[in-house]
Coordinates of C-alpha atoms and ligand atoms in Angstrom, one line a residue:
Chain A
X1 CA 131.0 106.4 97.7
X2 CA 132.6 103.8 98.9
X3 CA 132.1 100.5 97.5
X4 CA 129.7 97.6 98.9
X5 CA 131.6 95.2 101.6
X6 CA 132.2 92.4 99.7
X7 CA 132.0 90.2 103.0
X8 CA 131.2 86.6 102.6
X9 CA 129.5 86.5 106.3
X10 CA 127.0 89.5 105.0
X11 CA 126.2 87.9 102.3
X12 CA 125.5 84.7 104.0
X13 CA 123.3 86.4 106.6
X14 CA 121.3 88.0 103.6
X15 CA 120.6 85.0 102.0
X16 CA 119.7 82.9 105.3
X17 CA 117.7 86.2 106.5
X18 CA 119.3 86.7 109.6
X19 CA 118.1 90.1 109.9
X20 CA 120.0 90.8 112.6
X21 CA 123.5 89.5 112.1
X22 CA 123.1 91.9 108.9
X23 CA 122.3 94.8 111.2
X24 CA 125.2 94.6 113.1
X25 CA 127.5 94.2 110.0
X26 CA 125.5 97.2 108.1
X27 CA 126.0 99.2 111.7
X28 CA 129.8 98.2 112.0
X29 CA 130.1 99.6 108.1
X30 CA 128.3 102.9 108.7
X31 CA 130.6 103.7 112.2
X32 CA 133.7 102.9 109.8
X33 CA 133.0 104.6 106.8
X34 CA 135.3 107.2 105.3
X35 CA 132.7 109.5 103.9
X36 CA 129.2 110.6 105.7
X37 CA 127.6 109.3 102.1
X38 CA 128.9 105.7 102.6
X39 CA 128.0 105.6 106.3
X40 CA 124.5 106.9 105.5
X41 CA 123.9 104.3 103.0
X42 CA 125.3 101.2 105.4
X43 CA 123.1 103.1 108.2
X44 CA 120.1 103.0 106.2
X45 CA 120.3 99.4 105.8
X46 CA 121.6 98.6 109.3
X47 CA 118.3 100.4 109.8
X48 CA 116.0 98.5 107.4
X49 CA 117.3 95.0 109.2
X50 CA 117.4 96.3 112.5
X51 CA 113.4 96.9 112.2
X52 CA 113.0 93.8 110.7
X53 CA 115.2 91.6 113.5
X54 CA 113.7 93.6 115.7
X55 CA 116.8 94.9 117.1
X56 CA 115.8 98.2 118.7
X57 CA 120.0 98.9 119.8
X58 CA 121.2 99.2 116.1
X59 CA 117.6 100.4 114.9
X60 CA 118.4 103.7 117.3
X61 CA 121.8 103.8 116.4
X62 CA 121.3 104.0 112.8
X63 CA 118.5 105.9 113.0
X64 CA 119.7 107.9 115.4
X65 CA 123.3 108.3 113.1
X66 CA 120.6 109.1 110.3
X67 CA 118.8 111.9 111.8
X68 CA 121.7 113.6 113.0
X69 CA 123.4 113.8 109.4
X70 CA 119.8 115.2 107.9
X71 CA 118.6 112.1 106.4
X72 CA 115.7 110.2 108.5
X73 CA 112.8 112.0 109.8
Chain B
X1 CA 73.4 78.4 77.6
X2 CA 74.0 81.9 79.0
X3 CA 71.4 82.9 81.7
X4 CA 72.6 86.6 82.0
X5 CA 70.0 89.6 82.4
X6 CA 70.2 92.6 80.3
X7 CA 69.6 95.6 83.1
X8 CA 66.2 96.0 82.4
X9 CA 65.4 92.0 82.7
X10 CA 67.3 92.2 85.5
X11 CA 65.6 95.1 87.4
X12 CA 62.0 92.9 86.5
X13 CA 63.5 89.6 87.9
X14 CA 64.1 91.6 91.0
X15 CA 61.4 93.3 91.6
X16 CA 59.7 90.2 92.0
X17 CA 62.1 89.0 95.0
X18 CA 61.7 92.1 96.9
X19 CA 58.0 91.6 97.1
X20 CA 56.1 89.8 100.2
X21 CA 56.8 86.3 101.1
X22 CA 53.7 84.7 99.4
X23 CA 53.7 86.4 96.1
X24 CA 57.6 86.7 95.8
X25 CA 59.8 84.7 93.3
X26 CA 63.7 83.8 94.2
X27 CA 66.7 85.4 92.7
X28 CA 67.2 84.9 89.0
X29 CA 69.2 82.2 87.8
X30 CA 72.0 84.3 86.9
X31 CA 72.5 85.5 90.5
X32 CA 74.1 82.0 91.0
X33 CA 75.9 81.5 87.5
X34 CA 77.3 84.6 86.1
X35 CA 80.4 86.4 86.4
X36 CA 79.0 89.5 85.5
X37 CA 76.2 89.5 88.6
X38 CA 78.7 87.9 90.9
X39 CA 81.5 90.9 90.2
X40 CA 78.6 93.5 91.0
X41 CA 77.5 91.7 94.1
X42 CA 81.4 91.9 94.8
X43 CA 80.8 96.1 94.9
X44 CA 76.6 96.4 96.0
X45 CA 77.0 93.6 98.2
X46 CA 79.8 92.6 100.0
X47 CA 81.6 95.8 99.5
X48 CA 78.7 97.9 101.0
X49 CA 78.6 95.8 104.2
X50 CA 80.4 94.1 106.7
X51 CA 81.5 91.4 105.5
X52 CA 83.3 88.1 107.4
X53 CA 87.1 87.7 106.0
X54 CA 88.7 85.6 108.3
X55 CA 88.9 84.8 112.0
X56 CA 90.7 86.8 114.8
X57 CA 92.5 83.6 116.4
X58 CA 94.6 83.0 113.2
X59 CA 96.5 86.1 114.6
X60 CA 97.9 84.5 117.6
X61 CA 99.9 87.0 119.0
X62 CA 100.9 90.7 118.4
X63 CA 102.6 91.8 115.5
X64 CA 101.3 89.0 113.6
X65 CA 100.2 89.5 110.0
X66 CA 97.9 87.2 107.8
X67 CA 97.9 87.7 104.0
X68 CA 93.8 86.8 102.7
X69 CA 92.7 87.5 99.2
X70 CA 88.8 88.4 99.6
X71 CA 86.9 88.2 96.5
X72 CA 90.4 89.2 94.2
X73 CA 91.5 92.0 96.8
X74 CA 94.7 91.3 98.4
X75 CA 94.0 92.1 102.2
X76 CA 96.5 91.5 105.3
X77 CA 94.8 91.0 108.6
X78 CA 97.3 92.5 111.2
X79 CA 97.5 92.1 115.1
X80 CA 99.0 95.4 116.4
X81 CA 101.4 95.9 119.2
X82 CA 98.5 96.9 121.4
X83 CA 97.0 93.9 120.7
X84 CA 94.0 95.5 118.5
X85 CA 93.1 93.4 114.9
X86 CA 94.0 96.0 112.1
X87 CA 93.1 95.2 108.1
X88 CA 94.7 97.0 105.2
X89 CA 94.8 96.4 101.5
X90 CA 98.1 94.2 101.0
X91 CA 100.0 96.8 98.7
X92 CA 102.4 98.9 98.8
X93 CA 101.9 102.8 98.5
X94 CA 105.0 103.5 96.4
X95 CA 104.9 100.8 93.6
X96 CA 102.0 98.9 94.5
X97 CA 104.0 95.7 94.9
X98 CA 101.9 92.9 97.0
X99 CA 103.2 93.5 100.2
X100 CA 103.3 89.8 102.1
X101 CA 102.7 86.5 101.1
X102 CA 103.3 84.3 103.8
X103 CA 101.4 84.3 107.4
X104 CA 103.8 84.8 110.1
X105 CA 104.7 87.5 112.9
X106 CA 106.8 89.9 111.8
X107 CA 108.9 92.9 113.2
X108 CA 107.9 95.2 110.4
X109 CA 105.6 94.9 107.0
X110 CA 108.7 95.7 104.6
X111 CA 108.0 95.7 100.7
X112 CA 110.2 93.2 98.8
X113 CA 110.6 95.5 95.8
X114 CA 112.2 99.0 97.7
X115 CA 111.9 98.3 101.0
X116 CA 109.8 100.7 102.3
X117 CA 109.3 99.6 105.9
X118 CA 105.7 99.9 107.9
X119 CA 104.6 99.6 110.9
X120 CA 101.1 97.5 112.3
X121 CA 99.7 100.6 112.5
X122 CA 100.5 101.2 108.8
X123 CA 103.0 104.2 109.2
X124 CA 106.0 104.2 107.2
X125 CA 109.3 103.7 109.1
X126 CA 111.4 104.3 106.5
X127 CA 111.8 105.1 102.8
X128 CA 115.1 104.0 101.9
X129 CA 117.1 105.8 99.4
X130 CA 114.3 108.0 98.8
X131 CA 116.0 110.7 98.6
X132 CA 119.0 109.4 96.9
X133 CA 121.6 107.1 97.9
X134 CA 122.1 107.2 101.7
X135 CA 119.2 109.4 102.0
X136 CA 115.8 108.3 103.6
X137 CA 114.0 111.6 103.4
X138 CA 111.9 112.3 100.7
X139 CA 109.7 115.8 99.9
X140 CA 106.8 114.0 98.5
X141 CA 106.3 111.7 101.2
X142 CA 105.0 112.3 104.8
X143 CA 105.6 109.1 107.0
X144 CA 102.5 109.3 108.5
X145 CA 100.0 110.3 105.2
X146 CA 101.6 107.4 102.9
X147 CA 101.0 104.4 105.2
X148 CA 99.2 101.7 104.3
X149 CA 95.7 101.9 103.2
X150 CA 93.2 100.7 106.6
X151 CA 90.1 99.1 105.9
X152 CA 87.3 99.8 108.2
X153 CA 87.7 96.0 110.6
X154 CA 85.9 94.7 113.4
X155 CA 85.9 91.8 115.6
X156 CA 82.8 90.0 116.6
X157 CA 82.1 86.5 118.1
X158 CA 85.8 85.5 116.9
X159 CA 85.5 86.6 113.0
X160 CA 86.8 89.7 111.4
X161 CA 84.4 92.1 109.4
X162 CA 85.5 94.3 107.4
X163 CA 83.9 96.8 105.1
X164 CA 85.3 97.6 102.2
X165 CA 83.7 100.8 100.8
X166 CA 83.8 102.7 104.1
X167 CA 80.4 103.7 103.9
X168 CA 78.3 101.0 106.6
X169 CA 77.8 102.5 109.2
X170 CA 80.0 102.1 112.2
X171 CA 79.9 97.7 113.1
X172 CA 77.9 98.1 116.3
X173 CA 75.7 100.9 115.0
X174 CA 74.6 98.5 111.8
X175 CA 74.4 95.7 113.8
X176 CA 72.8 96.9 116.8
X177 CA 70.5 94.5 116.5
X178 CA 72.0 91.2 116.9
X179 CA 74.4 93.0 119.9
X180 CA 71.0 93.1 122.0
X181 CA 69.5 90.6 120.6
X182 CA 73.3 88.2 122.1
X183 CA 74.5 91.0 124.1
X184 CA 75.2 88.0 126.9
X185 CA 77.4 86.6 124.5
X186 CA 78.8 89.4 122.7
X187 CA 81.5 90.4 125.2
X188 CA 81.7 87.1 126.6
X189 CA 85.7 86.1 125.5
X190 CA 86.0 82.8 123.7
X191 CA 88.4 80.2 123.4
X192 CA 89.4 78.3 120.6
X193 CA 91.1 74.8 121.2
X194 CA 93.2 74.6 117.7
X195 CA 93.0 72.6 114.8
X196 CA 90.7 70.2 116.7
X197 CA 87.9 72.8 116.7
X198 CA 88.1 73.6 112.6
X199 CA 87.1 72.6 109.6
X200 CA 86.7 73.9 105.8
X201 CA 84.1 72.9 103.4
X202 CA 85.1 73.7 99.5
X203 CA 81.4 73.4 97.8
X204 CA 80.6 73.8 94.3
X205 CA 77.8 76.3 95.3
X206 CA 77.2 79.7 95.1
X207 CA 77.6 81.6 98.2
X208 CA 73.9 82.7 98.5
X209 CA 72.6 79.2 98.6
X210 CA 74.9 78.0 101.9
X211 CA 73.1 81.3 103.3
X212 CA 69.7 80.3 102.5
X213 CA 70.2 76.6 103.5
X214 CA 71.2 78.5 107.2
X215 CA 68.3 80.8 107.2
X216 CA 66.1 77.8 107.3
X217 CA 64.7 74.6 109.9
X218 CA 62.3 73.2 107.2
X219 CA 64.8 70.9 106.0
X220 CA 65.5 69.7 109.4
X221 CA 63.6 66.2 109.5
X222 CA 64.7 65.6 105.6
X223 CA 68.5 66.4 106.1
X224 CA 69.4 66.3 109.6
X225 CA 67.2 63.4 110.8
X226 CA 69.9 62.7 113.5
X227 CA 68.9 66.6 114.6
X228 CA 66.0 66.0 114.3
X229 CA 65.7 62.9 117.2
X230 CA 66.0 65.9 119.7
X231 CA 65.4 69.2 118.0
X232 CA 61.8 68.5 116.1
X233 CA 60.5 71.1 113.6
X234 CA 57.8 72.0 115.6
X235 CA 60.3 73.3 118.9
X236 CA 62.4 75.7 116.2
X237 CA 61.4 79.7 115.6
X238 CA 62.3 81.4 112.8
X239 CA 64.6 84.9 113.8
X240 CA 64.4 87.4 111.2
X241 CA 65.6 91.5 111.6
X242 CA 64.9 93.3 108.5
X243 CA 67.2 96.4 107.6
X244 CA 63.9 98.2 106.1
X245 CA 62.4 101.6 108.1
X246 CA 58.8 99.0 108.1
X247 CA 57.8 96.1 109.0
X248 CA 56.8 94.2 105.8
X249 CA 54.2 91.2 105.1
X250 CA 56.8 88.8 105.7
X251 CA 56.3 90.0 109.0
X252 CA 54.0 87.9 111.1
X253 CA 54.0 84.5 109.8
X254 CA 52.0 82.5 112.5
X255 CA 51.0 79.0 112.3
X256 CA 49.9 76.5 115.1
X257 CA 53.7 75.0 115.1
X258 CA 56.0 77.5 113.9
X259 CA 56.3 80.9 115.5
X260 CA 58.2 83.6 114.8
X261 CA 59.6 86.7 116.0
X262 CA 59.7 89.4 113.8
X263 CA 61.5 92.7 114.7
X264 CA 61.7 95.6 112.4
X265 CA 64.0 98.4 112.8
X266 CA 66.8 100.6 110.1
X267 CA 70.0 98.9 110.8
X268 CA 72.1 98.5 107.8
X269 CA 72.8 94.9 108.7
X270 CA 70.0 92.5 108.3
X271 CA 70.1 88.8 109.3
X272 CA 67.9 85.6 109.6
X273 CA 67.5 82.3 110.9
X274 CA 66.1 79.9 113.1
X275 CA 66.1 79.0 116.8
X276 CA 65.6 75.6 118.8
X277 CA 63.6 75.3 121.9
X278 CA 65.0 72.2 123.1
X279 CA 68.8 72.6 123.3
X280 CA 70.3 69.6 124.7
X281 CA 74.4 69.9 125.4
X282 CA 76.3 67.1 125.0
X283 CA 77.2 64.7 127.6
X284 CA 81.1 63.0 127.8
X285 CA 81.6 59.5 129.1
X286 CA 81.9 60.1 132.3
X287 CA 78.6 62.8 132.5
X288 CA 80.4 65.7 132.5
X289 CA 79.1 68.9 130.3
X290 CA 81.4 71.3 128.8
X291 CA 81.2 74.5 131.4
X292 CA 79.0 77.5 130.4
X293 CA 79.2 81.2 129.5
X294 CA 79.3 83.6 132.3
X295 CA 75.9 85.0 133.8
X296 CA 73.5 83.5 130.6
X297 CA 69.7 84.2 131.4
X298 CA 68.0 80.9 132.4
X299 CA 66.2 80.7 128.9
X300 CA 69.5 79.7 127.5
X301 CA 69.5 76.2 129.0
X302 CA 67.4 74.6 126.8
X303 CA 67.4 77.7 123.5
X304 CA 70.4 77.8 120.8
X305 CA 70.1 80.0 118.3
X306 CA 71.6 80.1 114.5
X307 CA 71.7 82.9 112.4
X308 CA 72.9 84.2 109.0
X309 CA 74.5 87.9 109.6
X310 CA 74.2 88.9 106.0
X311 CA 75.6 88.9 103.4
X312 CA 78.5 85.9 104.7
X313 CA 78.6 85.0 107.8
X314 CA 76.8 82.1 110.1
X315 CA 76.8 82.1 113.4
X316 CA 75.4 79.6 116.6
X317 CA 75.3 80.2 120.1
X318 CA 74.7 77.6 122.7
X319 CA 75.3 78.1 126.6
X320 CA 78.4 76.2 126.1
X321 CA 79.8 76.6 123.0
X322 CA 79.4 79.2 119.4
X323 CA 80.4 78.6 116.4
X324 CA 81.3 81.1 113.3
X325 CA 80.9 80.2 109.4
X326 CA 82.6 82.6 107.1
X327 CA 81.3 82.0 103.9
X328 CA 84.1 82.5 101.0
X329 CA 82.9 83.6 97.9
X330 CA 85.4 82.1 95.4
X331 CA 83.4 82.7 92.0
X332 CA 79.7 82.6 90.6
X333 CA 79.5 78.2 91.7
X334 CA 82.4 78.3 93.9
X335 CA 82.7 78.9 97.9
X336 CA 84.8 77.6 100.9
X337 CA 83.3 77.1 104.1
X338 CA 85.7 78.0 106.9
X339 CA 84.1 76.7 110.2
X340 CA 85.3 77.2 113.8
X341 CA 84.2 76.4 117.3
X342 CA 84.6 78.0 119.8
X343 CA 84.3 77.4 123.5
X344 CA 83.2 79.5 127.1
X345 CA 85.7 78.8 129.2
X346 CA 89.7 78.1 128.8
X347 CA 89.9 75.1 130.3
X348 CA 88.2 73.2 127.6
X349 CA 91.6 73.6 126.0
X350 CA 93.0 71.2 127.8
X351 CA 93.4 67.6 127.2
X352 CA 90.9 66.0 129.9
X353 CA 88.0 67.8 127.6
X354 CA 90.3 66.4 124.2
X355 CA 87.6 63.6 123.4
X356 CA 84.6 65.2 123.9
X357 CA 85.9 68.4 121.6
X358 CA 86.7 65.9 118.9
X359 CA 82.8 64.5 119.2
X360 CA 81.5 68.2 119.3
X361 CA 83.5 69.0 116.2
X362 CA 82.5 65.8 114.5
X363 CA 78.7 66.5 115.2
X364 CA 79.1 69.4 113.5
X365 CA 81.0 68.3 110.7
X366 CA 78.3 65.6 110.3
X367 CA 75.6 68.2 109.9
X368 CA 77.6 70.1 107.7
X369 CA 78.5 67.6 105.5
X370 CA 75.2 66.8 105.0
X371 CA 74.4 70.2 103.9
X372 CA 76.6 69.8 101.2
X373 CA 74.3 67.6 98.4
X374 CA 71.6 70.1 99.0
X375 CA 73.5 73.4 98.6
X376 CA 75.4 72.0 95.4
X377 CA 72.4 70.5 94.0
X378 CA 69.8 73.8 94.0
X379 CA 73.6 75.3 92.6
X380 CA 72.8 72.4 89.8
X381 CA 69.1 73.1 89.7
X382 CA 70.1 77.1 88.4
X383 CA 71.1 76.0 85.4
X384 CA 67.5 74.8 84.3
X385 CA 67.1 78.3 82.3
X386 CA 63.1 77.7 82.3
X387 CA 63.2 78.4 86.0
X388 CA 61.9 81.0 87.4
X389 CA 63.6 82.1 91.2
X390 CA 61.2 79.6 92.7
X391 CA 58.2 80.3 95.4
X392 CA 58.5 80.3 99.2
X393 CA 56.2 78.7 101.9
X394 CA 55.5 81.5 103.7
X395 CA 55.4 79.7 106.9
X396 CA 58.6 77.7 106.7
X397 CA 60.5 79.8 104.3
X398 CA 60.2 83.2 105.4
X399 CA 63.7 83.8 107.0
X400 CA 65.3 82.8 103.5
X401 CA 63.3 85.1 101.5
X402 CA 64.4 87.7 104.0
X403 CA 67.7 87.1 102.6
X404 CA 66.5 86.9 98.9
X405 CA 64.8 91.0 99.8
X406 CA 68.2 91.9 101.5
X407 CA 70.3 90.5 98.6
X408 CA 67.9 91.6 95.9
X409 CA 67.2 95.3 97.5
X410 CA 71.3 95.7 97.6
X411 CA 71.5 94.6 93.8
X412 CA 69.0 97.6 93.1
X413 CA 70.3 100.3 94.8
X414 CA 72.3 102.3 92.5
Ligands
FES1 S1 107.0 99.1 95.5 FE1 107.2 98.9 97.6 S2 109.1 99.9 98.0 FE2 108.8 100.2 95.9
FE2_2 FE1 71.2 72.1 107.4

């Protein structure tokens, strides 16, 4: 698996909680992965902030990403 | 010096509540001093009843989600996206990690710890990593079985009931009674003005006692003599609406002054309490009264009514404005008084009815407050260990040893 971004503007948005700047970045992560296990992990959390910004785009793009690789219900 | 009951002094001491008004004795000292009653009452009490946790305007808007702890249970009260008031137990189903801390709206109820994700409805969105890195399925869980755990809620004259054990009967089935009894209020919707219209009271008092002090007018011309000036003794009623299949000898207590209307009927909820006769609103500056429920039968003009929904919860109607008590029980000589007005129409929100909201809630605080010496001193009277529950007046004190029965009769159900 590829390893976590080590990107200072993630990381910035996680600590200030901005749910859904960390959505987008998670998103951007999952759509450029190499492997489907990488991009389901970065989906899952794009998915996890997305529902907590209440960002219904990236929350069906990630979830939508997720259920077609097996791994959301 | 300890004051606790071994079971069989206990099942004496309350055998001798339960009995008619003018042979009865009060609850036992150790109903307002011990740990050991008080965590029982927690279970036959409270948990078997609807109890008042909190008030529905302190969710102001969907998604909204207000962490409570209710007698040591950590309890969110939720606002749904259809608008409905939801309660579950504030815990996560995988870990059991306290779910929210802070009052606030919020997108999704998501656990600190794994970040399981719910909805206001309680259904998990997501169970991430569940299933291993990446993957958000797992076989042991069902998104819809492990949601959060409801508690049976519901929303009457601006407070939240809930009932813990899920065994009361349905709200409006176990409190039939008082529905009829205010139906022209019950539906009516209210509006609350903000902090203006609030108050809390922390007392050094058992819960019980700011009950009893409710159920009662006798104390009227002793306490409230500024009440009194306009609401004499002898133009108050007593209300009392037993939860027992028959009517009792509590149940007809007559005298030239005092009358009182006595209803007997099975509803799981009992309450008691007094009304007034002689109702007179307040006036502003300029002779203007604050506007009045929708379609209220004539008798309301001049009647207000106050009444103790057992086991926490004290309520007033008047053709202009109600008000809600929810009683906190904090420990055996330890409760918070969270008191809100509430008014008929929306417009007394605004700020040409400011100054006249701010006398209404300072008339009440007034009478409150001066509640407070008498509930903390019979909590400071308990301790005398040679006394005995104490006797009722059956004419005055009727309603209150209503409450002893109800209180004492839940205690001894096993
Ligand atoms: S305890 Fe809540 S997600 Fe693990
Ligand atoms: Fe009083």
């Amino acid at each position: 698996m590829a390893p976590v971004m080590s990107d200072a503007v993630l990381f910035r948005a996680l600590e200030n909680g901005d749910h859904k700047t960390a959505a987008q970045l998670y998103m951007q992560a999952a759509e450029q992965a190499g492997d489907s296990d990488a991009a389901a992990f970065y989906a899952t959390h794009a998915y996890v902030h997305a529902l907590q910004a209440g960002d219904t785009a990236v929350e069906q793009r990630s979830g939508g990403l997720l259920r077609r690789m097996g791994r959301l219900r | 010096m300890t004051q606790m009951l071994n079971p069989e002094e206990r099942r004496a001491a309350l055998s001798k509540v339960v009995g008619d008004v003018d042979v009865a004795l009060g609850l036992p000292n150790e109903a307002y001093l011990e740990a050991d009653y008080f965590a029982e009452e927690k279970k036959k009490v409270f948990g078997a009843s609807w109890a008042g946790v909190g008030f529905a305007k302190d969710l102001p808007e969907a998604l909204w989600v207000q962490p409570i702890d209710f007698l040591g249970e950590p309890l969110i009260l939720v606002r749904d996206r259809q608008d409905q008031v939801r309660v579950f137990y504030n815990v996560c189903r995988h870990r059991g990690m306290k779910l929210v801390e802070e009052p606030g709206k919020m997108n999704v109820i998501r656990c600190p710890y794994h970040s399981w994700s719910y909805d206001h409805g309680g259904a998990l969105k997501i169970t991430p990593h569940a299933g291993g890195p990446g993957n958000n399925i797992c076989g042991r869980l069902e998104k819809d079985v492990t949601g959060l755990i409801e508690v049976r809620s519901h929303v009457f004259m601006g407070v939240i009931f809930v009932n813990l054990d899920g065994q009361a009967p349905a709200f409006k089935e176990a409190n039939a009674k008082l529905l009829e009894r205010w139906s022209e209020f019950a539906d009516q919707p209210l509006t609350h003005t903000g902090e203006d219209s609030g108050f809390k009271l922390s007392l050094d008092t058992n819960w019980k006692l700011a009950v009893e002090n409710y159920c009662e007018s006798y104390h009227l011309p002793w306490v409230h003599p500024s009440l009194n000036s306009y609401s004499r003794l002898e133009d108050h009623y007593h209300i009392m609406q037993n939860d027992e299949p028959q009517a009792s000898g509590a149940a007809s207590q007559v005298t030239s002054q005092v009358t009182s209307q006595v209803t007997s009927q099975v509803t799981s909820q009992a309450f008691s309490g007094q009304g007034t006769l002689v109702y007179s609103p307040m006036l502003a500056e300029d002779g203007r009264r604050f506007p009045a429920f929708d379609a209220l039968d004539a008798k309301w003009d001049k009647q207000a009514e106050y009444v103790a929904l057992y086991p926490n919860v004290l309520l007033g109607v008047h053709k202009d404005h109600s008000f809600a008590i929810v009683i906190e029980p904090k420990g055996p000589n330890q409760s918070v008084e969270h008191i809100e007005i509430f008014y008929a129409k929306p417009e007394v929100a605004g700020a040409d009815w400011q100054a006249m909201r701010a006398k209404n809630t300072a008339m009440w605080k007034l009478v409150f407050e001066e509640d407070v010496f008498v509930v903390e001193g019979m909590q400071k009277g308990r301790s005398a260990s040679g006394f005995d529950g104490g006797v009722f007046a059956p004419a005055m004190d009727a309603p209150t040893h209503l409450f002893h029965r109800w209180a004492a009769s839940k205690m001894l159900a096993e």
